[in-house]
mmCIF file of C-alpha atoms in Angstrom:
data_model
loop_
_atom_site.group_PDB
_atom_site.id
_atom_site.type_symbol
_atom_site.label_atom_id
_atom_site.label_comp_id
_atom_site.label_asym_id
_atom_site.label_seq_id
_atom_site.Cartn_x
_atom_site.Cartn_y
_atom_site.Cartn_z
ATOM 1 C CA UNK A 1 3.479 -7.532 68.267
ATOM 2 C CA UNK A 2 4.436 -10.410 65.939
ATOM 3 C CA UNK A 3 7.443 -10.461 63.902
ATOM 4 C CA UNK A 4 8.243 -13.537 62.568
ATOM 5 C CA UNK A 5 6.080 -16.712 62.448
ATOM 6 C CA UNK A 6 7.945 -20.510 61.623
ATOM 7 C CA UNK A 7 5.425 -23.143 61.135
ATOM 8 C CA UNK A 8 3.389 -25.646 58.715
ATOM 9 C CA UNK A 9 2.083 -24.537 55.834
ATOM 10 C CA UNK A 10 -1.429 -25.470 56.262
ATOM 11 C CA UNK A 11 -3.293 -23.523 53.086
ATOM 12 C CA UNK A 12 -2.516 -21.038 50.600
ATOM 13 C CA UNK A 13 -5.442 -18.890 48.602
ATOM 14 C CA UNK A 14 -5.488 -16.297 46.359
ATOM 15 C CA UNK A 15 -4.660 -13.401 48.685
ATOM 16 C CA UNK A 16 -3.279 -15.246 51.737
ATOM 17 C CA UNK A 17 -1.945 -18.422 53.567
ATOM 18 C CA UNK A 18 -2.321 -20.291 56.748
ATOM 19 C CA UNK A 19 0.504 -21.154 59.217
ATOM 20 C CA UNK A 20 -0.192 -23.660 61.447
ATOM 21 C CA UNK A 21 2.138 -22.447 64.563
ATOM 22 C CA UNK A 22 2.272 -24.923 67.788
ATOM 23 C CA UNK A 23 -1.792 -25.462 67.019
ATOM 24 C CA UNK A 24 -2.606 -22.219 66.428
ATOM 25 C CA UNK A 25 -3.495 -21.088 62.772
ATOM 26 C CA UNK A 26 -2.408 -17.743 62.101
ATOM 27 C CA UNK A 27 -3.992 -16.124 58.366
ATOM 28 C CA UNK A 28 -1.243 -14.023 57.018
ATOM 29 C CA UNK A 29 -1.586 -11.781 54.438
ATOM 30 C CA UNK A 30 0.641 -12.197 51.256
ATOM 31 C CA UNK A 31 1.617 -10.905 47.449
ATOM 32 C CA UNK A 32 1.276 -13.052 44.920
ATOM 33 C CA UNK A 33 5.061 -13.441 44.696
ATOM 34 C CA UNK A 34 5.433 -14.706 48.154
ATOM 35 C CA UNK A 35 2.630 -16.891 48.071
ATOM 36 C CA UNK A 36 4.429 -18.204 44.680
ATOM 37 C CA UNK A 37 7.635 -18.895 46.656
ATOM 38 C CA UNK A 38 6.118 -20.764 49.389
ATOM 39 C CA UNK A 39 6.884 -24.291 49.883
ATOM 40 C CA UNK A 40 4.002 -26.886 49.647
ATOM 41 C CA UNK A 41 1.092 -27.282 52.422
ATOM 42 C CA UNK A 42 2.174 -29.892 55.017
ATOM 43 C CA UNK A 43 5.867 -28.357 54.670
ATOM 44 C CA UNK A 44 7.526 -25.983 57.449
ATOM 45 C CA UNK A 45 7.681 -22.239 56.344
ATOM 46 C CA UNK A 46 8.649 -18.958 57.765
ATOM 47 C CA UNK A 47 7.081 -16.094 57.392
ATOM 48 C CA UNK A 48 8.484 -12.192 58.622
ATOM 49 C CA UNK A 49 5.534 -10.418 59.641
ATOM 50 C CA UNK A 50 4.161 -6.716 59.612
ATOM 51 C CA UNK A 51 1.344 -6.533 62.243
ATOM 52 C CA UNK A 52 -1.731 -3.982 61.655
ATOM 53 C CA UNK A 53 -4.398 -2.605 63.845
ATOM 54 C CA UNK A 54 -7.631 -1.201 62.173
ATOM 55 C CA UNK A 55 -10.783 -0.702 64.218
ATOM 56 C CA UNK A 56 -12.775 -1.890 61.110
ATOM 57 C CA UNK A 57 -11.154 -5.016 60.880
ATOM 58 C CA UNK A 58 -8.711 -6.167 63.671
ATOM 59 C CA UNK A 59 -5.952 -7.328 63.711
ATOM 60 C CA UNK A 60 -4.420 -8.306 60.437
ATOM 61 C CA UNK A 61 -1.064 -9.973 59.812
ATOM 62 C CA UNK A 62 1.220 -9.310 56.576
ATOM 63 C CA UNK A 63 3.829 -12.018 56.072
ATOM 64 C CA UNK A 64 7.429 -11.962 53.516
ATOM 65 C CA UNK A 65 9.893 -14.180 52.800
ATOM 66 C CA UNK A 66 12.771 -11.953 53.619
ATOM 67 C CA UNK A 67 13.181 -8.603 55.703
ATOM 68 C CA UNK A 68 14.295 -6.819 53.288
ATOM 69 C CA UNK A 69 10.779 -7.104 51.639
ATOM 70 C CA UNK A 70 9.139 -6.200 54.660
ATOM 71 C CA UNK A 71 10.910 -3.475 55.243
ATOM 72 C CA UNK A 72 9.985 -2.220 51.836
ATOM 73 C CA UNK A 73 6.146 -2.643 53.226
ATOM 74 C CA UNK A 74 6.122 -0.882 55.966
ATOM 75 C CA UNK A 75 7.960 1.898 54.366
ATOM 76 C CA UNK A 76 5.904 2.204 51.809
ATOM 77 C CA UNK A 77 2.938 2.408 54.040
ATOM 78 C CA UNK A 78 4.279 5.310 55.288
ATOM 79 C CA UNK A 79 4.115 7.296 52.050
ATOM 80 C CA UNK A 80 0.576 9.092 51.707
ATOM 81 C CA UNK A 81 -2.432 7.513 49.387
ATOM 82 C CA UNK A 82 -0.225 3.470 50.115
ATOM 83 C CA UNK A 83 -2.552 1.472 51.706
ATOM 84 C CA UNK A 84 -1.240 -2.621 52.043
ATOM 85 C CA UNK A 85 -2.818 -3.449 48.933
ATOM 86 C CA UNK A 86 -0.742 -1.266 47.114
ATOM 87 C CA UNK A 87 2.410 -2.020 48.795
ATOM 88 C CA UNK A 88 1.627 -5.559 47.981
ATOM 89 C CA UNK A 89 1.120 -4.973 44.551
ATOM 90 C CA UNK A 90 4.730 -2.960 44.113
ATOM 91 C CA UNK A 91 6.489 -5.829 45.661
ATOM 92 C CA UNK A 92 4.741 -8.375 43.442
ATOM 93 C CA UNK A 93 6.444 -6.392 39.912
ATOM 94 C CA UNK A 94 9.450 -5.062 42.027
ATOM 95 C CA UNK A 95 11.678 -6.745 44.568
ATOM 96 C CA UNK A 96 13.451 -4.535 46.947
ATOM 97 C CA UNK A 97 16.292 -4.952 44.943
ATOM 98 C CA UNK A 98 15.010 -3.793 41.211
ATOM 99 C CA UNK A 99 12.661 -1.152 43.467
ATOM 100 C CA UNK A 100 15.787 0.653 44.965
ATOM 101 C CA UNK A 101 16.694 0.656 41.213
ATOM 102 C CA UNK A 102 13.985 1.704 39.795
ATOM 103 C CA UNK A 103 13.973 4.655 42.423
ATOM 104 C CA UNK A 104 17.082 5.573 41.671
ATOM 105 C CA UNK A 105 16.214 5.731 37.969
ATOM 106 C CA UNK A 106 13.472 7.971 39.022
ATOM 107 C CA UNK A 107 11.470 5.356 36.808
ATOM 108 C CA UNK A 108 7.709 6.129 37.754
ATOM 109 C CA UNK A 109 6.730 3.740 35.095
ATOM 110 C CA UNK A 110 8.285 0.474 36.398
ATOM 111 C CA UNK A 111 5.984 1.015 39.677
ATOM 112 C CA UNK A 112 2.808 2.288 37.855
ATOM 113 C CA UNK A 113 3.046 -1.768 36.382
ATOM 114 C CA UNK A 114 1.797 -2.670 40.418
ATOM 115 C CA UNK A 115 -2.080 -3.366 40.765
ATOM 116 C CA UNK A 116 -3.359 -0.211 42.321
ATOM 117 C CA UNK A 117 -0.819 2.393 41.671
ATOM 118 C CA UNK A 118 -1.310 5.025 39.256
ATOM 119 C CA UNK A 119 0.866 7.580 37.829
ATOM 120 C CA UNK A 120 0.364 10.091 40.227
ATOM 121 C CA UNK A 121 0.696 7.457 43.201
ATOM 122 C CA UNK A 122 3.944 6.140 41.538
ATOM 123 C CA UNK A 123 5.218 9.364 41.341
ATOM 124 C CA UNK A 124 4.840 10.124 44.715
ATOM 125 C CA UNK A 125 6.660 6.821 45.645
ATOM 126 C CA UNK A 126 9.598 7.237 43.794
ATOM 127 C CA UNK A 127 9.856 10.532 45.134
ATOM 128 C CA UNK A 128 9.440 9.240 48.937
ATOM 129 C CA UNK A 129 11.884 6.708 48.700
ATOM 130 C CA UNK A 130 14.999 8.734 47.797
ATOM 131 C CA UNK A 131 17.240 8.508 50.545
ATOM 132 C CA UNK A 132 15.201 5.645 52.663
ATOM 133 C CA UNK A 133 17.203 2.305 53.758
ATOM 134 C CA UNK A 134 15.961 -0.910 52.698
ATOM 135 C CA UNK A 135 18.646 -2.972 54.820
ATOM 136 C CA UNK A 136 20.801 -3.842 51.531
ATOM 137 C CA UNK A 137 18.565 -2.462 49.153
ATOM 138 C CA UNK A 138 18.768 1.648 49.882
ATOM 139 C CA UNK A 139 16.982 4.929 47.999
ATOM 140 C CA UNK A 140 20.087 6.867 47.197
ATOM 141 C CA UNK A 141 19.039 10.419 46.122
ATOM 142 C CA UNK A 142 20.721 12.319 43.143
ATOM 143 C CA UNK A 143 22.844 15.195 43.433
ATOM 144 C CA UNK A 144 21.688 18.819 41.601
ATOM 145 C CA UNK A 145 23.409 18.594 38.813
ATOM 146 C CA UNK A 146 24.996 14.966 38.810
ATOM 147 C CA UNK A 147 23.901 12.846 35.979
ATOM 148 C CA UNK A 148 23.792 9.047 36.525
ATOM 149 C CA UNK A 149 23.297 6.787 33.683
ATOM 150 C CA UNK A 150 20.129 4.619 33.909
ATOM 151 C CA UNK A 151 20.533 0.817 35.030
ATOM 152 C CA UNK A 152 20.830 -1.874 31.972
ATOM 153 C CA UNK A 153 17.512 -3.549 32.067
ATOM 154 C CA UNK A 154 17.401 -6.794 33.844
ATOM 155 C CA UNK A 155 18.060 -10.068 32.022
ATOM 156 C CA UNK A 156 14.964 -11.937 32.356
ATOM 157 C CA UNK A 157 15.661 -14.832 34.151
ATOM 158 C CA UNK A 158 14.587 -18.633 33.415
ATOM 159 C CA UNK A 159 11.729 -18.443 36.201
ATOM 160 C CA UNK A 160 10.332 -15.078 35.308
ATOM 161 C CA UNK A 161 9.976 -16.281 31.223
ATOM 162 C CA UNK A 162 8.530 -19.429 32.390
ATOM 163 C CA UNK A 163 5.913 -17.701 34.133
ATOM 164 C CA UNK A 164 5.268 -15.353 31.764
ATOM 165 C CA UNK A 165 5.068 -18.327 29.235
ATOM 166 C CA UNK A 166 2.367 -19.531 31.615
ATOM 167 C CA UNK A 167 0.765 -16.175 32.398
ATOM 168 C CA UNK A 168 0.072 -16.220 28.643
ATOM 169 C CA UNK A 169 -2.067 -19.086 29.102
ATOM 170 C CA UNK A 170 -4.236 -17.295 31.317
ATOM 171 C CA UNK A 171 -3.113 -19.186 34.471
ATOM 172 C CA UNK A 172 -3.270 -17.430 37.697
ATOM 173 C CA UNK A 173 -0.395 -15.898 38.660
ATOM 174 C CA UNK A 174 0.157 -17.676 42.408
ATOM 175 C CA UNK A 175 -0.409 -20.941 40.492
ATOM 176 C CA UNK A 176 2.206 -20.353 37.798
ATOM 177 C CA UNK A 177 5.015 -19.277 39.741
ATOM 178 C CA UNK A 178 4.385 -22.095 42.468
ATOM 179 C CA UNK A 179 4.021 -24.707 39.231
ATOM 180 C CA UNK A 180 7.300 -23.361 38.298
ATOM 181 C CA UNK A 181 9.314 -23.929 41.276
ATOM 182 C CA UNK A 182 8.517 -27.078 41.500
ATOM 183 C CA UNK A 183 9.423 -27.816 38.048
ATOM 184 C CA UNK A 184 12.894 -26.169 38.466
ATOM 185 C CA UNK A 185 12.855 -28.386 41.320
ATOM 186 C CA UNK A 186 12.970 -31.443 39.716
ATOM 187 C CA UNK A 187 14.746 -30.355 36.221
ATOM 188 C CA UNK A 188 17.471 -28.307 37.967
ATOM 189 C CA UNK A 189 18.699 -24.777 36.875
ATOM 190 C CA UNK A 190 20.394 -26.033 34.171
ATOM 191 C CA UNK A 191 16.952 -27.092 32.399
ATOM 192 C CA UNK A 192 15.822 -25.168 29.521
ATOM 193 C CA UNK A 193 13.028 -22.958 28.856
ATOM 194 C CA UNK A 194 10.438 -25.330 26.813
ATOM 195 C CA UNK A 195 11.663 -28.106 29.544
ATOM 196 C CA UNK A 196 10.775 -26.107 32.211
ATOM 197 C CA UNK A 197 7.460 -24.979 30.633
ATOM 198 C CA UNK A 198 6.267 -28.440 30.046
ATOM 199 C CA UNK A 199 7.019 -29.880 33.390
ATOM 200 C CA UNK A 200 5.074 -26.871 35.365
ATOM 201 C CA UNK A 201 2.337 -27.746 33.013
ATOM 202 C CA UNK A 202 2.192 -31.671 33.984
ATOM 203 C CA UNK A 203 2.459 -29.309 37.645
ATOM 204 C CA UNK A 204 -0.611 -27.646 37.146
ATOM 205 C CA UNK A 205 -2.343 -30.935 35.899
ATOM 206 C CA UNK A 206 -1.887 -32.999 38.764
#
């Protein structure tokens, strides 16, 4: 079974990329979040991987940037009515980080935002997760009769309001995010929002 794949970055599409390993050209599976964090084709990338077996369709690889989010993944996909895509889609609005949050919140709402989930579904995974381990990320469950105040909302951070900005535009999401990282690239993190916003356009132009 395959764990972890190092290699170039040969192509990246809508749903999934292709890692050139020793020759061999492995299609992995991947949110749109990864596939925004990737690093350009013709670079080196590493992937962590979450092999699947279906009789319908083979073998099929799943591939994250960290194993924290892969552990999220295959957690998940133990929770009844999560299929990949699903999974996928909670990781694209909710790192493992701001999931384990907004489990512990018990906020159904922040989940139901992923592509595929509805209420009920969301529900069910907030429920699931109390008490699992996500490596430094974990579900804690809450006490009968302990009252925990809810998390401050997360300050939005200088990537996530670019690509919003560019969201807004109606650019594709995988195209924004990588446009954007390659801005901050050049401009630094120091580089302010309409800075930022103007050089992932001339990004997206090229």
């Amino acid at each position: 079974m395959i764990g972890r794949l190092r290699g170039v970055l040969a192509e990246v599409e809508q749903d999934h990329c292709l890692l050139d390993c020793m020759g061999v050209g492995y299609v992995v599976a991947c949110g749109a979040r990864t596939l925004g964090r990737l690093p350009a084709p013709g670079d080196e990338a590493t992937l962590h991987i979450h092999s699947q077996w279906s009789e319908d369709a083979g073998p099929r690889l799943y591939g994250f940037l960290t194993r924290d989010e892969r552990r999220a993944f295959t957690t998940m996909l133990a929770i009844q009515g999560v299929g990949p895509k699903a999974a996928l889609g909670v990781l694209d609005v909710l790192p493992p980080g701001e999931l384990a949050s907004a489990v512990a919140r018990e906020d159904k709402a922040a989940v139901a935002r992923a592509n595929g989930v509805g209420p009920k579904l969301a529900l069910r995974i907030v429920t699931e997760l109390k008490g699992k381990s996500l490596g430094e990320a974990s579900f804690t469950p809450t006490a009968p009769g302990v009252h925990i105040e809810p998390a401050a909302a997360p300050v939005p951070s200088l990537t996530g309001e670019a690509v919003s900005a560019l969201l807004g535009l109606g650019m594709p999401e995988v195209n924004a995010r990588r446009a954007v990282d390659q801005a901050l690239i050049r401009l630094g993190d120091e580089a302010d929002l309409s800075a930022v916003i103007r050089a992932a356009l001339q990004e997206l132009g090229r």
